Amino acid sequence: MSNNIKELLEQRLDKDNLKKLTAINNIKMHKFIADAIEFTRPASVFVCNDSDEDLLYIRNRAIESGEEKALAIDGHTCHFDGFYDQARDKANTKYLLAKGKDLGASLNSTDKEEGTKEVLGFLKDSMVGREMLVCFFCLGPANSEFSIACVQITDSPYVAHSECLLYRPGYEQFKSIGDSPDFFRFLHSEGELEALVSKNIEKRRVYIDLDENIVYSANTQYGGNTIGLKKLALRLAINKASREGWLAEHMFVMGVHGPKDRVTYFTGAFPSACGKTSTSMLPGQTIVGDDIAYLRKKGGEIRCVNVESGIFGIIRDVNADDDPVIYEALTNPGEIIFGNVLVTDDGKPHWLGMGCELPTEGTNYSGKWHKGKTDDKGNEISPSHKNARYTVRISDLSNRDENLNNPEGVPLGAIIYGGRDSDTLVPVEQAFDWTEGIVGKGAMLESETTAATLGAEGVRTFNIMSNMDFVSLPLGRYIQNNLDFAQGVDRPPLIFSVNYFLRDKDGKYLNGMLDKLVWVLWAELRVHGDVDAIETPTGLIPGYEDLAELFKRELNEDFTKENYAEQFAIRVPKLLAKIDRIEEIYKTKVPDTPQVVYDVFKTQRTRLNAAKEKLGEYISPFDL
Ligand code: SPV
Ligand code: MN
């Protein structure tokens, strides 16, 4: 260790914490911490070595600091983010780009020198009078080809506590990498607080340095902006994966349980708040992860892991009928953090769609709340926020998959891409092959915006592979990486699109919450060639009889021919308009679009026009 670093750490850490830190022999990590101490000037530094004692210390700090309040049920706490800090801030999340580097017009970036100066300006002296927490985590299972060691510095015990639930411990992993410089670094300060929430929201920044594998986050508390290992690390990982020939995706990983105890692993990419977690939690199936997956090729197959060990899930509409496993966990003792829900004086959390009448007063993200309370624009404040969340360990859930921590990952049988689409795509469709799947399903994905990011809701937006907010390389390169990924794979996974959000002409949803179980189980049968399918201009859809059987057996519902005809109608004008819209985006914004993308648009257009000639604009699946 260089003398300066050593001296500084010796001066600023007490004996115990110094011992914990120096037990990891990594100069680059020591320097990162020494620099951060010098820069943010905390009153004290705590180093977490993942012992039960240290984990308890962090949890207690979250409560003592007031960032979390203990609730009535043992192990439950609640945290509030500021009124204007309830979602990911896309506008202020930027890549720091050195002169001459370009990620393309679709990605938000800023000049590296200026941006670094700006964010460091906000972080300077930010921890004066506060405690700095230094935690180590591992992305992916420990001791595996997938593992990435990470160090998180934060002054928010809520952020540190959340990460202790959401990520695998990394202190030992860090020791095992020795002096390797190959790890991710996160520096977060919530900045000045007022009534326990970040005060200077106009100075909220999340700046990403891809060359250094560092993310800086300032003046914010909301998890998506602060929890380094979540979306901040995903942005770093996508870039790293591109350099190393694997994929980092915004995907769940689940075990789909087919006939005779057969388990087929699926990943699913959905934009935030579009049914990703609820798909991975479907009854009778097992969960590996609900948000982020790493995929690698090994021995002729694709294997994948959950990067995380917990769920930071949307709590809205979690109730005993629709999400029984999560509901059970949220209503029983266990370590859970509720975020931005409504809390009543008896210490009980309440949220939208929990399946009962909500109280008319309590405490929420606006402070003391009563029904009818309005914000400064006169809009009524909802009892709990639409993007209110819960944080829980997957190992505490009854439906955890037995391969949750398998260092080899699980073999991938199928990928599903889903978005919020009221009028175009059928509920489920298999792509003809890998290329049409990556282009026609993943790279054409659109979704209506939700409360998971700041800004207007319900606006149809291009969202490539559901990963648009996190892609950290030129989009054409990203598509090419996905296309190339199937090379050398003996049986590439099947690719499907799903759409849970179709509506009729009166705006009513055409599907029930659990219908997705049928789509997923049908896809599982397709992976094994157990059912036939009907060809459409854009892929393969289920036959009526097969769906009717699954609806009866799984949901005890009669799926009528009318339901089928309405949901699975091929809406040719809508599909053609979608191709036009997406093609325009690639032509104008993505100069490095691979030619094959345009080729797929062309063949799909030709097939759609031919079908229109023969069968009309809105084609019943019974006519195919
Ligand atoms: C998402 O918004 O996609 C999430 C939650 O999974 S966040 O941590 O905000 O990214
Ligand atoms: Mn997500």
XYZ file of C-alpha atoms and ligand atoms in Angstrom:
635
model
C 0.000 0.000 0.000
C 1.404 3.410 -0.812
C 2.400 5.355 2.275
C -0.120 8.133 1.784
C -3.055 5.778 1.543
C -1.855 3.768 4.505
C -1.375 6.851 6.646
C -4.734 8.284 5.788
C -6.567 5.038 6.529
C -4.672 4.659 9.808
C -5.603 8.164 10.836
C -9.249 8.015 9.893
C -10.318 4.471 10.768
C -10.405 3.048 14.264
C -8.400 -0.094 14.968
C -11.223 -2.501 14.412
C -12.382 -1.080 11.106
C -8.815 -0.648 9.862
C -8.176 -4.318 10.576
C -11.276 -5.357 8.647
C -10.336 -3.190 5.699
C -6.691 -4.180 5.483
C -7.547 -7.878 5.720
C -8.490 -7.351 2.063
C -5.255 -6.793 0.251
C -6.285 -4.648 -2.701
C -4.488 -1.375 -3.296
C -6.983 -0.005 -5.797
C -9.846 -0.586 -3.367
C -7.910 1.006 -0.502
C -7.183 4.022 -2.654
C -10.848 4.374 -3.621
C -11.811 4.453 0.040
C -8.966 6.742 1.095
C -9.839 9.196 -1.685
C -13.519 9.121 -0.757
C -12.681 9.783 2.897
C -10.461 12.671 2.029
C -13.065 14.092 -0.272
C -16.329 13.611 1.643
C -14.764 14.004 5.149
C -16.961 11.681 7.234
C -16.862 11.819 11.039
C -16.280 8.067 11.165
C -15.958 5.043 8.896
C -17.587 1.666 9.374
C -16.345 -1.310 7.363
C -18.758 -4.240 7.074
C -17.174 -7.692 7.023
C -20.501 -9.505 6.539
C -20.463 -11.012 10.056
C -23.867 -11.282 11.752
C -22.683 -8.574 14.112
C -21.830 -6.158 11.302
C -25.051 -6.828 9.416
C -27.002 -6.150 12.587
C -25.022 -2.951 13.104
C -26.139 -1.662 9.691
C -29.740 -2.637 10.279
C -29.707 -0.908 13.667
C -28.081 2.186 12.192
C -30.917 2.415 9.673
C -33.396 2.498 12.542
C -31.392 4.741 14.906
C -30.819 7.283 12.149
C -34.565 7.424 11.492
C -34.118 6.402 7.830
C -36.139 3.312 8.651
C -38.882 2.966 11.234
C -39.636 -0.332 12.895
C -43.147 -1.595 12.078
C -45.458 -3.766 14.148
C -44.380 -7.110 12.692
C -41.002 -8.406 13.786
C -38.241 -7.600 11.281
C -40.346 -5.171 9.232
C -39.233 -1.572 8.732
C -40.412 1.292 6.554
C -38.391 3.906 4.700
C -39.577 7.089 2.970
C -37.894 8.830 0.076
C -38.521 12.513 -0.561
C -41.748 13.587 -2.248
C -39.925 14.277 -5.523
C -37.509 11.363 -5.176
C -39.868 8.438 -5.798
C -38.403 6.892 -8.957
C -35.377 6.654 -11.211
C -34.257 10.049 -12.470
C -33.468 9.312 -16.110
C -32.747 12.925 -17.021
C -29.970 13.235 -14.442
C -28.450 9.805 -15.012
C -25.574 10.199 -17.460
C -22.508 8.481 -18.848
C -19.279 10.410 -18.399
C -17.702 10.411 -21.828
C -14.084 11.205 -22.555
C -13.455 13.453 -25.571
C -13.854 11.565 -28.834
C -16.083 8.835 -27.348
C -19.672 8.460 -28.502
C -22.485 6.186 -27.326
C -25.032 7.454 -29.854
C -27.886 9.921 -29.621
C -30.222 7.634 -27.663
C -28.016 7.494 -24.571
C -27.759 10.286 -22.041
C -24.170 11.395 -21.599
C -22.060 14.360 -20.574
C -18.468 15.455 -21.027
C -16.341 13.446 -18.624
C -14.257 16.271 -17.288
C -17.185 18.619 -16.722
C -19.525 15.940 -15.411
C -16.985 14.541 -12.984
C -16.292 18.031 -11.696
C -20.004 18.669 -11.282
C -20.853 15.488 -9.376
C -17.713 15.606 -7.258
C -18.655 19.180 -6.420
C -21.891 17.835 -4.954
C -20.079 15.044 -3.108
C -17.395 17.284 -1.621
C -17.640 17.386 2.187
C -20.992 15.610 1.890
C -20.282 13.288 4.824
C -19.080 15.874 7.334
C -20.539 14.927 10.706
C -21.814 11.599 9.349
C -20.706 8.018 9.255
C -19.364 6.498 6.040
C -20.393 2.892 5.486
C -18.139 0.671 3.395
C -19.710 -2.588 2.224
C -18.573 -5.378 -0.082
C -20.918 -7.390 -2.262
C -20.754 -9.932 -5.023
C -22.852 -9.689 -8.180
C -23.870 -13.206 -9.163
C -23.149 -16.275 -7.030
C -19.795 -16.212 -5.233
C -16.788 -18.097 -6.594
C -18.181 -18.471 -10.058
C -17.341 -17.350 -13.550
C -20.265 -14.929 -13.199
C -19.072 -13.228 -9.967
C -18.179 -9.538 -9.961
C -16.779 -8.072 -6.755
C -18.143 -4.660 -5.753
C -17.451 -2.057 -3.121
C -20.145 0.379 -2.053
C -19.508 3.546 -0.099
C -22.596 5.322 1.214
C -23.674 7.576 4.055
C -27.168 6.097 3.994
C -27.723 3.152 6.310
C -30.987 2.523 4.397
C -29.029 2.032 1.167
C -26.502 -0.245 2.890
C -29.255 -2.221 4.626
C -31.167 -2.646 1.361
C -28.041 -3.990 -0.292
C -27.499 -6.477 2.509
C -30.890 -7.980 1.561
C -30.548 -7.596 -2.184
C -26.983 -8.813 -2.800
C -24.723 -11.645 -1.867
C -22.051 -10.835 0.701
C -18.750 -9.853 -0.949
C -16.135 -9.453 1.777
C -14.715 -12.948 1.232
C -15.123 -12.619 -2.555
C -13.054 -9.463 -2.426
C -10.333 -11.269 -0.513
C -10.332 -13.967 -3.174
C -9.654 -11.552 -6.055
C -6.385 -10.476 -4.446
C -4.958 -7.337 -5.978
C -7.076 -7.520 -9.144
C -8.250 -4.101 -10.364
C -11.343 -5.724 -11.881
C -14.226 -4.715 -9.608
C -17.046 -2.169 -9.521
C -17.031 0.913 -7.284
C -19.980 2.966 -6.069
C -19.856 6.229 -4.162
C -23.158 7.556 -2.860
C -24.121 10.410 -0.594
C -27.709 11.339 0.111
C -26.462 14.881 0.731
C -28.013 17.316 3.142
C -31.182 15.969 4.748
C -34.344 17.755 5.777
C -36.925 15.737 7.707
C -34.750 12.698 6.918
C -34.959 13.019 3.128
C -32.487 14.397 0.578
C -33.038 18.121 0.496
C -31.204 19.286 -2.618
C -33.148 17.358 -5.232
C -32.168 19.823 -7.953
C -28.603 18.617 -7.374
C -29.565 14.942 -7.749
C -27.090 13.214 -10.065
C -26.180 9.659 -11.072
C -23.008 9.765 -13.189
C -21.393 6.671 -14.617
C -17.723 6.317 -15.510
C -17.427 3.249 -17.733
C -13.638 3.499 -18.050
C -13.130 3.399 -14.306
C -16.114 1.194 -13.402
C -17.269 3.832 -10.921
C -20.739 5.265 -10.387
C -21.298 8.454 -8.388
C -24.716 9.154 -6.924
C -25.568 12.346 -5.064
C -28.538 14.033 -3.352
C -30.997 11.174 -3.710
C -32.242 8.213 -1.681
C -34.626 6.320 -4.004
C -33.202 2.812 -4.502
C -33.040 2.919 -8.292
C -30.765 5.977 -8.048
C -28.681 4.887 -5.075
C -28.388 1.130 -4.654
C -25.109 0.789 -6.501
C -25.381 -2.881 -7.270
C -28.777 -2.556 -8.948
C -29.192 -0.406 -12.037
C -25.915 1.474 -11.552
C -23.986 -1.795 -11.747
C -26.166 -3.052 -14.607
C -24.965 -0.132 -16.702
C -21.342 -1.005 -15.932
C -21.973 -4.715 -16.501
C -23.549 -4.254 -19.943
C -20.393 -2.502 -21.095
C -18.089 -5.062 -19.477
C -20.125 -7.926 -20.955
C -19.803 -6.427 -24.414
C -16.024 -6.345 -24.072
C -15.909 -9.922 -22.760
C -18.531 -11.674 -24.892
C -21.413 -12.327 -22.514
C -24.735 -10.558 -21.799
C -26.063 -8.514 -18.867
C -29.820 -8.112 -19.159
C -32.849 -6.573 -17.433
C -34.360 -10.029 -16.988
C -35.920 -12.313 -14.431
C -34.799 -15.937 -14.238
C -37.401 -18.563 -13.329
C -37.953 -22.286 -13.347
C -41.080 -23.110 -15.358
C -42.536 -26.411 -14.222
C -43.756 -28.551 -17.110
C -45.184 -32.081 -17.230
C -43.641 -34.856 -15.108
C -41.497 -32.654 -12.851
C -39.686 -31.137 -15.825
C -38.151 -27.735 -15.052
C -37.245 -25.431 -17.944
C -35.471 -22.187 -17.141
C -36.745 -18.971 -18.686
C -35.486 -15.427 -18.620
C -37.896 -12.568 -19.205
C -37.180 -8.961 -20.085
C -39.927 -6.467 -19.263
C -39.705 -2.707 -18.701
C -40.177 -1.625 -15.089
C -43.673 -2.147 -13.703
C -44.881 -4.351 -16.573
C -45.280 -7.707 -14.834
C -41.697 -8.964 -14.623
C -41.724 -9.759 -10.904
C -45.236 -11.179 -10.982
C -44.298 -13.500 -13.868
C -41.267 -14.792 -11.994
C -43.537 -15.395 -8.975
C -46.307 -17.262 -10.804
C -47.989 -19.957 -8.712
C -46.467 -23.411 -9.054
C -43.229 -22.067 -10.543
C -39.884 -21.326 -8.877
C -37.958 -18.072 -8.803
C -34.246 -17.581 -9.361
C -34.397 -13.800 -9.755
C -36.807 -11.035 -10.698
C -34.745 -8.218 -12.220
C -31.221 -8.696 -13.567
C -29.517 -11.689 -15.189
C -26.050 -12.449 -16.531
C -25.910 -14.910 -19.426
C -22.819 -16.826 -20.505
C -22.130 -19.539 -23.041
C -20.737 -22.698 -21.533
C -20.256 -26.031 -23.286
C -22.691 -25.431 -26.145
C -25.468 -24.020 -23.990
C -26.437 -20.675 -22.527
C -26.397 -20.549 -18.753
C -27.676 -17.697 -16.615
C -27.677 -16.467 -13.036
C -29.556 -13.986 -10.963
C -27.174 -11.155 -10.261
C -29.028 -10.372 -7.035
C -30.194 -12.285 -3.977
C -33.293 -10.255 -3.147
C -36.247 -8.444 -4.655
C -36.870 -4.689 -4.709
C -40.400 -5.129 -5.948
C -43.373 -2.925 -6.657
C -45.878 -3.443 -3.869
C -48.901 -2.033 -5.664
C -51.458 -4.765 -6.386
C -49.656 -7.356 -4.279
C -52.555 -9.154 -2.585
C -53.473 -12.613 -1.375
C -55.197 -13.557 -4.650
C -52.796 -12.234 -7.281
C -49.396 -12.614 -5.576
C -49.928 -15.108 -2.747
C -46.249 -15.922 -2.123
C -45.107 -12.306 -1.762
C -48.236 -11.418 0.175
C -47.466 -14.185 2.647
C -43.895 -12.917 3.094
C -45.075 -9.308 3.519
C -47.554 -10.193 6.229
C -45.348 -12.452 8.371
C -42.251 -11.879 10.512
C -38.982 -11.613 8.560
C -36.526 -8.975 7.412
C -38.429 -6.711 5.024
C -38.076 -3.037 4.156
C -41.237 -1.306 2.959
C -40.645 1.849 0.920
C -43.110 4.718 0.389
C -46.201 2.879 1.610
C -48.795 4.303 4.031
C -48.097 3.530 7.691
C -50.744 3.835 10.381
C -50.088 4.626 14.054
C -50.325 0.946 14.947
C -47.216 0.306 12.799
C -49.039 -1.397 9.925
C -48.116 -0.829 6.261
C -50.832 -0.278 3.619
C -50.600 -0.020 -0.130
C -52.695 0.420 -3.268
C -54.321 -2.790 -4.419
C -53.579 -4.775 -1.253
C -57.076 -6.168 -1.368
C -58.822 -4.206 1.367
C -60.105 -0.746 2.127
C -57.249 1.679 2.893
C -57.165 3.819 6.039
C -57.972 7.510 5.696
C -54.941 8.775 7.605
C -51.396 7.844 8.464
C -47.844 8.700 7.462
C -46.613 8.431 3.890
C -44.075 9.945 1.492
C -45.728 13.342 1.991
C -45.408 13.236 5.811
C -48.639 13.164 7.830
C -51.323 12.174 5.373
C -55.124 12.229 5.336
C -57.526 11.319 2.562
C -57.992 14.308 0.286
C -54.571 15.823 1.027
C -53.249 17.625 -2.054
C -49.785 18.541 -3.292
C -48.665 22.070 -4.180
C -50.273 21.731 -7.618
C -53.603 20.762 -6.099
C -53.366 17.084 -7.084
C -54.602 14.551 -4.585
C -51.767 12.599 -2.937
C -52.264 8.844 -3.093
C -52.093 6.961 0.226
C -49.079 4.938 -0.906
C -46.998 5.810 -3.975
C -47.646 3.909 -7.210
C -43.956 3.006 -7.226
C -43.919 2.040 -3.514
C -41.686 -0.981 -2.955
C -40.768 -3.870 -0.698
C -37.308 -5.351 -0.241
C -36.995 -9.011 0.689
C -34.456 -11.837 0.402
C -35.404 -14.519 -2.138
C -34.107 -17.168 0.252
C -36.972 -16.158 2.574
C -39.602 -16.993 -0.065
C -41.310 -20.366 -0.246
C -41.024 -20.530 -4.063
C -37.248 -20.090 -4.303
C -35.640 -22.300 -6.916
C -33.174 -24.957 -5.791
C -30.538 -23.527 -8.159
C -30.798 -20.010 -6.725
C -27.110 -19.914 -5.822
C -25.726 -22.461 -8.256
C -22.320 -21.075 -9.328
C -22.782 -22.730 -12.734
C -26.075 -20.900 -13.295
C -29.068 -22.621 -14.913
C -29.453 -23.704 -18.564
C -31.614 -21.327 -20.551
C -34.591 -22.813 -22.430
C -36.455 -19.681 -23.487
C -36.462 -15.905 -23.366
C -39.630 -13.834 -23.204
C -39.914 -10.146 -24.033
C -42.891 -8.237 -22.692
C -44.140 -4.676 -22.724
C -47.207 -2.595 -21.947
C -49.103 -2.565 -25.226
C -52.822 -1.898 -25.358
C -53.541 -2.527 -29.030
C -50.959 -4.324 -31.165
C -49.339 -7.595 -30.087
C -51.104 -10.874 -29.245
C -50.757 -12.232 -25.677
C -48.023 -14.706 -26.635
C -46.101 -15.426 -29.824
C -42.985 -17.468 -30.535
C -40.414 -15.999 -32.917
C -39.496 -18.143 -35.931
C -35.849 -18.285 -34.897
C -33.153 -16.558 -32.808
C -32.568 -13.714 -35.279
C -36.252 -12.899 -35.664
C -36.587 -13.170 -31.904
C -33.783 -10.733 -31.104
C -34.869 -8.288 -33.798
C -38.633 -8.812 -34.035
C -39.283 -9.235 -30.309
C -36.376 -7.694 -28.346
C -35.172 -4.890 -30.597
C -38.742 -3.874 -31.522
C -39.970 -3.706 -27.959
C -42.141 -0.737 -27.048
C -43.931 -0.046 -23.812
C -46.136 2.573 -22.254
C -44.191 4.457 -19.529
C -44.971 3.789 -15.853
C -44.432 5.269 -12.378
C -41.059 3.501 -12.067
C -39.378 6.485 -13.694
C -40.034 10.193 -13.213
C -42.161 11.855 -15.917
C -45.461 11.268 -17.692
C -47.078 7.837 -17.563
C -48.710 5.930 -20.413
C -46.576 7.260 -23.274
C -45.664 4.558 -25.819
C -41.872 4.449 -25.818
C -39.210 2.446 -27.615
C -37.474 0.222 -25.062
C -34.949 -2.090 -26.679
C -34.871 -5.483 -24.884
C -36.500 -3.604 -21.919
C -32.968 -2.434 -21.296
C -33.082 1.034 -22.872
C -32.562 2.822 -19.561
C -29.419 0.822 -18.840
C -27.662 0.147 -22.153
C -24.148 1.571 -22.036
C -22.923 0.981 -25.578
C -24.063 2.030 -29.027
C -27.429 0.359 -29.678
C -26.327 -1.321 -32.909
C -23.432 -2.964 -31.094
C -25.805 -4.116 -28.369
C -28.128 -5.746 -30.902
C -25.192 -7.375 -32.679
C -23.935 -8.810 -29.380
C -27.349 -10.366 -28.825
C -27.479 -11.743 -32.370
C -23.989 -13.228 -32.083
C -24.684 -14.761 -28.722
C -26.399 -17.828 -30.188
C -23.326 -18.743 -32.245
C -21.888 -22.032 -31.069
C -25.001 -22.838 -29.047
C -26.360 -26.291 -29.891
C -30.050 -25.468 -29.403
C -30.557 -21.729 -28.998
C -33.307 -20.828 -26.540
C -36.703 -20.105 -28.089
C -37.745 -16.461 -28.027
C -41.302 -15.280 -27.290
C -43.123 -11.990 -26.987
C -45.869 -11.613 -24.408
C -48.398 -8.850 -23.901
C -50.421 -8.750 -20.688
C -51.961 -5.350 -21.394
C -54.244 -5.719 -24.408
C -57.455 -3.725 -24.067
C -60.794 -3.784 -25.851
C -62.274 -0.716 -27.545
C -63.704 0.473 -24.219
C -60.278 0.356 -22.601
C -60.991 -2.775 -20.558
C -58.100 -5.250 -20.152
C -58.708 -8.416 -22.146
C -56.774 -10.647 -19.739
C -56.853 -11.546 -16.077
C -53.757 -11.170 -13.878
C -53.014 -14.887 -13.849
C -53.512 -15.567 -17.572
C -49.762 -15.114 -17.914
C -49.377 -18.520 -16.277
C -51.022 -20.090 -19.318
C -48.798 -18.213 -21.781
C -45.667 -19.264 -19.928
C -46.712 -22.895 -19.601
C -47.571 -23.007 -23.316
C -44.111 -21.611 -24.101
C -42.560 -24.330 -21.932
C -44.384 -27.002 -23.957
C -43.073 -25.396 -27.152
C -39.480 -25.602 -25.912
C -39.887 -29.384 -25.817
C -41.954 -29.686 -28.991
C -44.956 -30.954 -27.002
C -47.565 -28.789 -28.784
C -48.060 -27.500 -32.293
C -48.430 -23.839 -33.168
C -50.126 -21.711 -35.809
C -48.066 -19.616 -38.168
C -48.726 -15.861 -38.352
C -46.806 -13.285 -40.420
C -44.655 -12.509 -37.363
C -44.301 -15.830 -35.556
C -46.126 -18.793 -34.038
C -49.169 -18.605 -31.785
C -50.992 -21.232 -29.707
C -53.903 -23.201 -31.081
C -57.266 -22.714 -29.371
C -57.592 -26.243 -27.985
C -54.197 -26.183 -26.297
C -54.983 -22.910 -24.540
C -58.471 -24.001 -23.520
C -56.977 -27.089 -21.901
C -54.364 -25.069 -20.013
C -56.925 -22.470 -18.839
C -59.160 -25.248 -17.519
C -56.403 -27.221 -15.839
C -54.380 -24.345 -14.370
C -56.980 -21.666 -13.641
C -60.220 -23.643 -13.781
C -61.504 -21.183 -16.345
C -63.397 -21.671 -19.588
C -61.405 -19.960 -22.278
C -63.985 -19.295 -24.979
C -63.481 -19.227 -28.714
C -64.579 -15.567 -28.609
C -61.830 -14.739 -26.075
C -59.290 -16.477 -28.243
C -60.446 -14.817 -31.471
C -60.372 -11.357 -29.895
C -57.021 -11.705 -28.107
C -55.149 -13.520 -30.855
C -56.460 -11.525 -33.826
C -53.605 -10.448 -36.085
C -53.923 -6.671 -36.247
C -52.133 -6.056 -39.544
C -52.385 -2.226 -39.739
C -51.133 -1.903 -36.140
C -48.242 -4.286 -36.795
C -47.266 -2.435 -39.975
C -47.421 0.895 -38.144
C -45.199 -0.537 -35.422
C -42.571 -1.590 -37.964
C -42.675 1.895 -39.518
C -42.277 3.567 -36.115
C -39.387 1.398 -35.038
C -37.629 1.538 -38.398
C -37.726 5.320 -38.229
C -36.003 5.225 -34.821
C -33.201 3.000 -36.098
C -32.772 5.033 -39.268
C -32.589 8.374 -37.505
C -30.988 7.534 -34.152
C -28.942 4.370 -34.513
C -26.298 4.774 -37.207
C -24.675 1.413 -36.423
C -27.883 -0.629 -36.844
C -26.932 -4.063 -38.249
C -28.349 -4.635 -41.760
C -30.168 -7.759 -40.575
C -32.482 -5.550 -38.496
C -33.751 -3.857 -41.673
C -33.932 -7.255 -43.392
C -36.251 -8.568 -40.691
C -38.440 -5.447 -40.956
C -38.660 -6.060 -44.696
C -39.593 -9.741 -44.514
C -42.159 -9.113 -41.793
C -43.682 -6.289 -43.810
C -43.870 -8.496 -46.892
C -45.530 -11.317 -44.963
C -48.000 -8.925 -43.328
C -48.965 -7.364 -46.670
C -49.431 -10.792 -48.245
C -51.659 -11.861 -45.353
C -53.665 -8.650 -45.661
C -54.237 -9.285 -49.389
C -55.525 -12.746 -48.660
C -57.330 -12.441 -45.330
C -57.963 -8.759 -44.635
C -56.682 -6.238 -42.112
C -57.802 -7.903 -38.881
C -57.269 -11.629 -39.206
C -58.958 -14.141 -36.945
C -56.554 -16.823 -35.703
C -59.173 -19.353 -36.822
C -58.533 -18.257 -40.416
C -54.797 -18.936 -40.310
C -36.865 -0.897 -12.184
O -37.329 0.253 -12.164
O -36.660 -1.521 -13.239
C -36.534 -1.575 -10.922
C -36.441 -0.785 -9.731
O -36.267 -2.740 -10.927
S -35.137 0.318 -9.771
O -34.241 -0.037 -8.704
O -35.714 1.629 -9.576
O -34.463 0.225 -11.060
Mn -35.882 -3.422 -13.001
